[in-house]
mmCIF file of C-alpha atoms in Angstrom:
data_model
loop_
_atom_site.group_PDB
_atom_site.id
_atom_site.type_symbol
_atom_site.label_atom_id
_atom_site.label_comp_id
_atom_site.label_asym_id
_atom_site.label_seq_id
_atom_site.Cartn_x
_atom_site.Cartn_y
_atom_site.Cartn_z
ATOM 1 C CA MET U 322 102.361 106.309 88.851
ATOM 2 C CA ALA U 323 104.866 105.292 86.283
ATOM 3 C CA PRO U 324 108.586 105.498 87.005
ATOM 4 C CA ALA U 325 110.141 108.584 86.736
ATOM 5 C CA GLU U 326 112.237 107.736 83.663
ATOM 6 C CA GLU U 327 109.043 106.676 81.714
ATOM 7 C CA VAL U 328 107.022 110.013 82.387
ATOM 8 C CA ASP U 329 107.061 112.738 80.071
ATOM 9 C CA LEU U 330 108.291 115.908 82.039
ATOM 10 C CA GLY U 331 110.125 117.751 79.398
ATOM 11 C CA ASP U 332 108.561 121.197 80.007
ATOM 12 C CA ALA U 333 108.331 120.708 83.623
ATOM 13 C CA LEU U 334 111.821 119.585 83.908
ATOM 14 C CA GLU U 335 112.891 122.685 82.064
ATOM 15 C CA GLU U 336 111.065 124.860 84.263
ATOM 16 C CA LEU U 337 112.427 123.008 87.405
ATOM 17 C CA LYS U 338 116.034 123.502 86.196
ATOM 18 C CA SER U 339 115.499 127.058 85.347
ATOM 19 C CA LEU U 340 114.000 127.824 88.793
ATOM 20 C CA LEU U 341 116.927 125.872 90.544
ATOM 21 C CA ARG U 342 119.686 127.960 88.480
ATOM 22 C CA ILE U 343 118.084 131.108 89.913
ATOM 23 C CA GLU U 344 118.808 129.953 93.177
ATOM 24 C CA ASP U 345 122.158 128.491 92.426
ATOM 25 C CA PRO U 346 123.415 128.899 89.036
ATOM 26 C CA CYS U 347 126.768 126.967 89.798
ATOM 27 C CA SER U 348 125.050 123.954 91.130
ATOM 28 C CA PRO U 349 125.033 120.784 88.782
ATOM 29 C CA LEU U 350 121.421 119.440 88.046
ATOM 30 C CA ASP U 351 121.205 115.639 87.086
ATOM 31 C CA ASP U 352 117.968 115.129 84.995
ATOM 32 C CA LYS U 353 117.091 111.582 86.568
ATOM 33 C CA VAL U 354 117.348 113.115 89.945
ATOM 34 C CA LEU U 355 115.035 115.990 89.192
ATOM 35 C CA ARG U 356 112.528 113.871 87.198
ATOM 36 C CA ARG U 357 112.054 112.077 90.624
ATOM 37 C CA PHE U 358 111.018 114.866 92.551
ATOM 38 C CA LEU U 359 108.716 116.076 89.604
ATOM 39 C CA VAL U 360 107.028 112.710 89.666
ATOM 40 C CA ALA U 361 106.696 112.986 93.337
ATOM 41 C CA ARG U 362 105.085 116.400 92.724
ATOM 42 C CA LYS U 363 102.901 115.300 89.769
ATOM 43 C CA GLY U 364 104.781 117.461 87.326
ATOM 44 C CA ASN U 365 104.318 120.823 89.655
ATOM 45 C CA ALA U 366 107.802 122.578 89.191
ATOM 46 C CA VAL U 367 107.263 124.857 91.801
ATOM 47 C CA LYS U 368 106.409 122.207 94.485
ATOM 48 C CA ALA U 369 109.608 120.046 93.074
ATOM 49 C CA CYS U 370 111.718 122.937 93.427
ATOM 50 C CA GLU U 371 110.891 123.354 96.895
ATOM 51 C CA MET U 372 111.073 119.773 97.740
ATOM 52 C CA TYR U 373 114.567 119.483 96.052
ATOM 53 C CA LYS U 374 115.842 122.635 98.019
ATOM 54 C CA ALA U 375 114.659 120.760 101.305
ATOM 55 C CA TYR U 376 116.574 117.756 100.015
ATOM 56 C CA LEU U 377 119.632 119.928 99.622
ATOM 57 C CA ALA U 378 119.478 121.539 103.004
ATOM 58 C CA TYR U 379 118.833 117.975 104.396
ATOM 59 C CA ARG U 380 121.920 116.664 102.711
ATOM 60 C CA ARG U 381 123.905 119.702 104.146
ATOM 61 C CA ARG U 382 123.072 119.227 107.540
ATOM 62 C CA THR U 383 123.161 115.264 107.418
ATOM 63 C CA PRO U 384 126.768 114.040 107.954
ATOM 64 C CA ARG U 385 127.837 111.164 105.485
ATOM 65 C CA VAL U 386 127.022 108.192 107.807
ATOM 66 C CA GLN U 387 129.929 105.709 108.127
ATOM 67 C CA ASP U 388 129.855 101.978 108.926
ATOM 68 C CA GLU U 389 131.334 102.973 112.506
ATOM 69 C CA ASP U 390 128.104 105.040 113.194
ATOM 70 C CA VAL U 391 125.608 102.261 112.422
ATOM 71 C CA ARG U 392 127.547 99.592 114.177
ATOM 72 C CA VAL U 393 124.795 97.983 116.030
ATOM 73 C CA GLY U 394 122.399 98.288 113.057
ATOM 74 C CA LEU U 395 125.027 96.593 111.002
ATOM 75 C CA SER U 396 125.474 93.872 113.482
ATOM 76 C CA HIS U 397 121.705 92.887 113.453
ATOM 77 C CA LYS U 398 122.071 92.073 109.806
ATOM 78 C CA LYS U 399 118.465 92.883 108.954
ATOM 79 C CA THR U 400 118.710 94.598 105.431
ATOM 80 C CA PHE U 401 120.237 93.027 102.576
ATOM 81 C CA LEU U 402 120.213 92.823 98.716
ATOM 82 C CA VAL U 403 118.350 89.905 97.388
ATOM 83 C CA PRO U 404 119.612 89.080 94.136
ATOM 84 C CA GLY U 405 117.450 87.618 91.007
ATOM 85 C CA ALA U 406 114.472 88.078 93.104
ATOM 86 C CA VAL U 407 112.490 90.551 90.430
ATOM 87 C CA GLU U 408 112.091 89.283 87.070
ATOM 88 C CA ASP U 409 112.757 92.542 85.249
ATOM 89 C CA GLY U 410 116.116 92.646 87.037
ATOM 90 C CA THR U 411 115.022 95.602 89.395
ATOM 91 C CA PRO U 412 117.035 95.324 92.900
ATOM 92 C CA CYS U 413 115.356 93.968 95.563
ATOM 93 C CA PHE U 414 115.979 94.499 99.317
ATOM 94 C CA MET U 415 114.676 92.740 102.246
ATOM 95 C CA THR U 416 114.405 93.735 105.816
ATOM 96 C CA ILE U 417 113.949 90.911 108.277
ATOM 97 C CA VAL U 418 111.870 93.219 110.960
ATOM 98 C CA ASN U 419 112.511 90.948 113.903
ATOM 99 C CA ARG U 420 116.149 91.453 113.532
ATOM 100 C CA ASN U 421 115.974 95.167 114.726
ATOM 101 C CA VAL U 422 116.270 95.086 118.726
ATOM 102 C CA VAL U 423 115.200 98.429 119.727
ATOM 103 C CA ARG U 424 116.634 98.052 123.035
ATOM 104 C CA ASP U 425 120.259 97.320 121.516
ATOM 105 C CA CYS U 426 120.130 100.777 119.542
ATOM 106 C CA PRO U 427 121.980 103.610 120.820
ATOM 107 C CA ALA U 428 119.963 106.924 120.676
ATOM 108 C CA GLY U 429 119.969 108.254 117.458
ATOM 109 C CA GLU U 430 121.671 105.199 115.613
ATOM 110 C CA ALA U 431 118.431 104.015 114.212
ATOM 111 C CA GLU U 432 117.904 107.204 112.292
ATOM 112 C CA MET U 433 121.331 107.139 111.151
ATOM 113 C CA TYR U 434 120.779 103.566 110.025
ATOM 114 C CA ALA U 435 118.078 104.464 107.874
ATOM 115 C CA GLU U 436 119.847 107.180 106.171
ATOM 116 C CA TYR U 437 122.910 104.921 105.495
ATOM 117 C CA SER U 438 120.826 102.333 103.987
ATOM 118 C CA PHE U 439 118.931 104.983 101.790
ATOM 119 C CA ARG U 440 122.267 105.996 100.474
ATOM 120 C CA ARG U 441 123.589 102.735 100.091
ATOM 121 C CA ILE U 442 120.579 101.569 98.466
ATOM 122 C CA ALA U 443 120.877 104.872 96.101
ATOM 123 C CA ASN U 444 124.397 104.353 95.333
ATOM 124 C CA LEU U 445 123.756 100.692 94.180
ATOM 125 C CA LEU U 446 120.532 101.741 91.956
ATOM 126 C CA ASP U 447 122.919 104.439 90.197
ATOM 127 C CA LYS U 448 125.503 101.929 89.781
ATOM 128 C CA VAL U 449 123.313 99.299 88.243
ATOM 129 C CA GLY U 450 121.199 101.871 86.097
ATOM 130 C CA PHE U 451 118.029 101.790 87.967
ATOM 131 C CA GLN U 452 115.951 104.310 89.611
ATOM 132 C CA GLN U 453 113.540 102.148 91.562
ATOM 133 C CA THR U 454 113.802 99.154 93.830
ATOM 134 C CA VAL U 455 111.381 96.473 95.106
ATOM 135 C CA PHE U 456 111.488 96.327 99.081
ATOM 136 C CA ILE U 457 110.418 93.315 101.275
ATOM 137 C CA PHE U 458 109.782 93.880 104.695
ATOM 138 C CA ASP U 459 109.492 90.344 106.647
ATOM 139 C CA PHE U 460 107.761 90.622 109.684
ATOM 140 C CA GLN U 461 107.633 86.815 110.420
ATOM 141 C CA HIS U 462 108.100 86.708 114.218
ATOM 142 C CA PHE U 463 107.599 90.385 114.966
ATOM 143 C CA SER U 464 107.238 91.425 118.330
ATOM 144 C CA TRP U 465 106.965 94.676 120.317
ATOM 145 C CA ASP U 466 110.571 94.470 121.003
ATOM 146 C CA ASN U 467 111.156 95.242 117.256
ATOM 147 C CA LEU U 468 108.663 98.132 116.964
ATOM 148 C CA ASP U 469 110.052 101.846 117.298
ATOM 149 C CA THR U 470 107.157 103.782 115.847
ATOM 150 C CA ARG U 471 109.433 107.218 116.176
ATOM 151 C CA THR U 472 112.166 105.617 113.914
ATOM 152 C CA ALA U 473 109.516 104.238 111.582
ATOM 153 C CA ALA U 474 107.805 107.421 111.066
ATOM 154 C CA ALA U 475 111.437 109.313 110.723
ATOM 155 C CA THR U 476 112.230 106.670 107.948
ATOM 156 C CA LEU U 477 109.066 107.064 106.156
ATOM 157 C CA LYS U 478 109.644 110.676 106.154
ATOM 158 C CA GLN U 479 113.205 110.475 104.979
ATOM 159 C CA GLY U 480 112.077 108.123 102.073
ATOM 160 C CA GLN U 481 109.243 110.213 100.926
ATOM 161 C CA ASP U 482 110.739 113.572 101.439
ATOM 162 C CA TYR U 483 114.576 113.147 100.515
ATOM 163 C CA HIS U 484 114.494 110.014 98.300
ATOM 164 C CA PRO U 485 111.487 110.494 96.372
ATOM 165 C CA GLU U 486 110.184 107.793 93.790
ATOM 166 C CA ARG U 487 112.753 105.055 94.766
ATOM 167 C CA LEU U 488 110.610 102.454 95.638
ATOM 168 C CA LYS U 489 108.619 100.554 92.981
ATOM 169 C CA LYS U 490 107.119 98.248 95.284
ATOM 170 C CA ALA U 491 106.887 97.273 98.788
ATOM 171 C CA ILE U 492 105.873 93.859 99.958
ATOM 172 C CA LEU U 493 104.859 93.266 103.635
ATOM 173 C CA PHE U 494 105.248 89.577 104.276
ATOM 174 C CA LYS U 495 103.400 88.422 107.282
ATOM 175 C CA ALA U 496 102.538 91.684 108.353
ATOM 176 C CA PRO U 497 100.738 91.951 111.821
ATOM 177 C CA THR U 498 96.999 92.917 111.762
ATOM 178 C CA LEU U 499 98.258 96.390 113.263
ATOM 179 C CA PHE U 500 98.758 97.213 109.514
ATOM 180 C CA TRP U 501 95.184 96.526 108.561
ATOM 181 C CA THR U 502 93.697 98.714 111.193
ATOM 182 C CA LEU U 503 95.827 101.655 109.879
#
């Protein structure tokens, strides 16, 4: 699907705003954010409204994650910006998956690290004027020590439900054959 800013959602956007104003007339509504939710729900304002309300509830119950909260994840140096990697200037990030050492992470930190990363990436995208990013997942030298299926599922849910339409493209470099069987 085309990026959120390229899709004509005029009527649906106005309908979504009106549905949200009924819920909370004082809440500021950002067109770029609302467009992403509309695109994720194929222009259905009612479904986008439900998704957006779930996102707001998630943000209220999820504290702002600070560097010290994800100390171990940051020490792995596994996710970083790759400047100039995409010809059109789209920001590109890479995660080197084998740097995720599951046994080192305290309980709950992996999910906090995912949210920390999503928010940092979203802030950078907003700062540079892009809505989407390219993400490279480097699976070279990946092993079972790097696999945490519970966190992977939670991270995918976070991205899909609470940060919709941020991913322009995902590249799985040297993905294990496990991915081809799913």
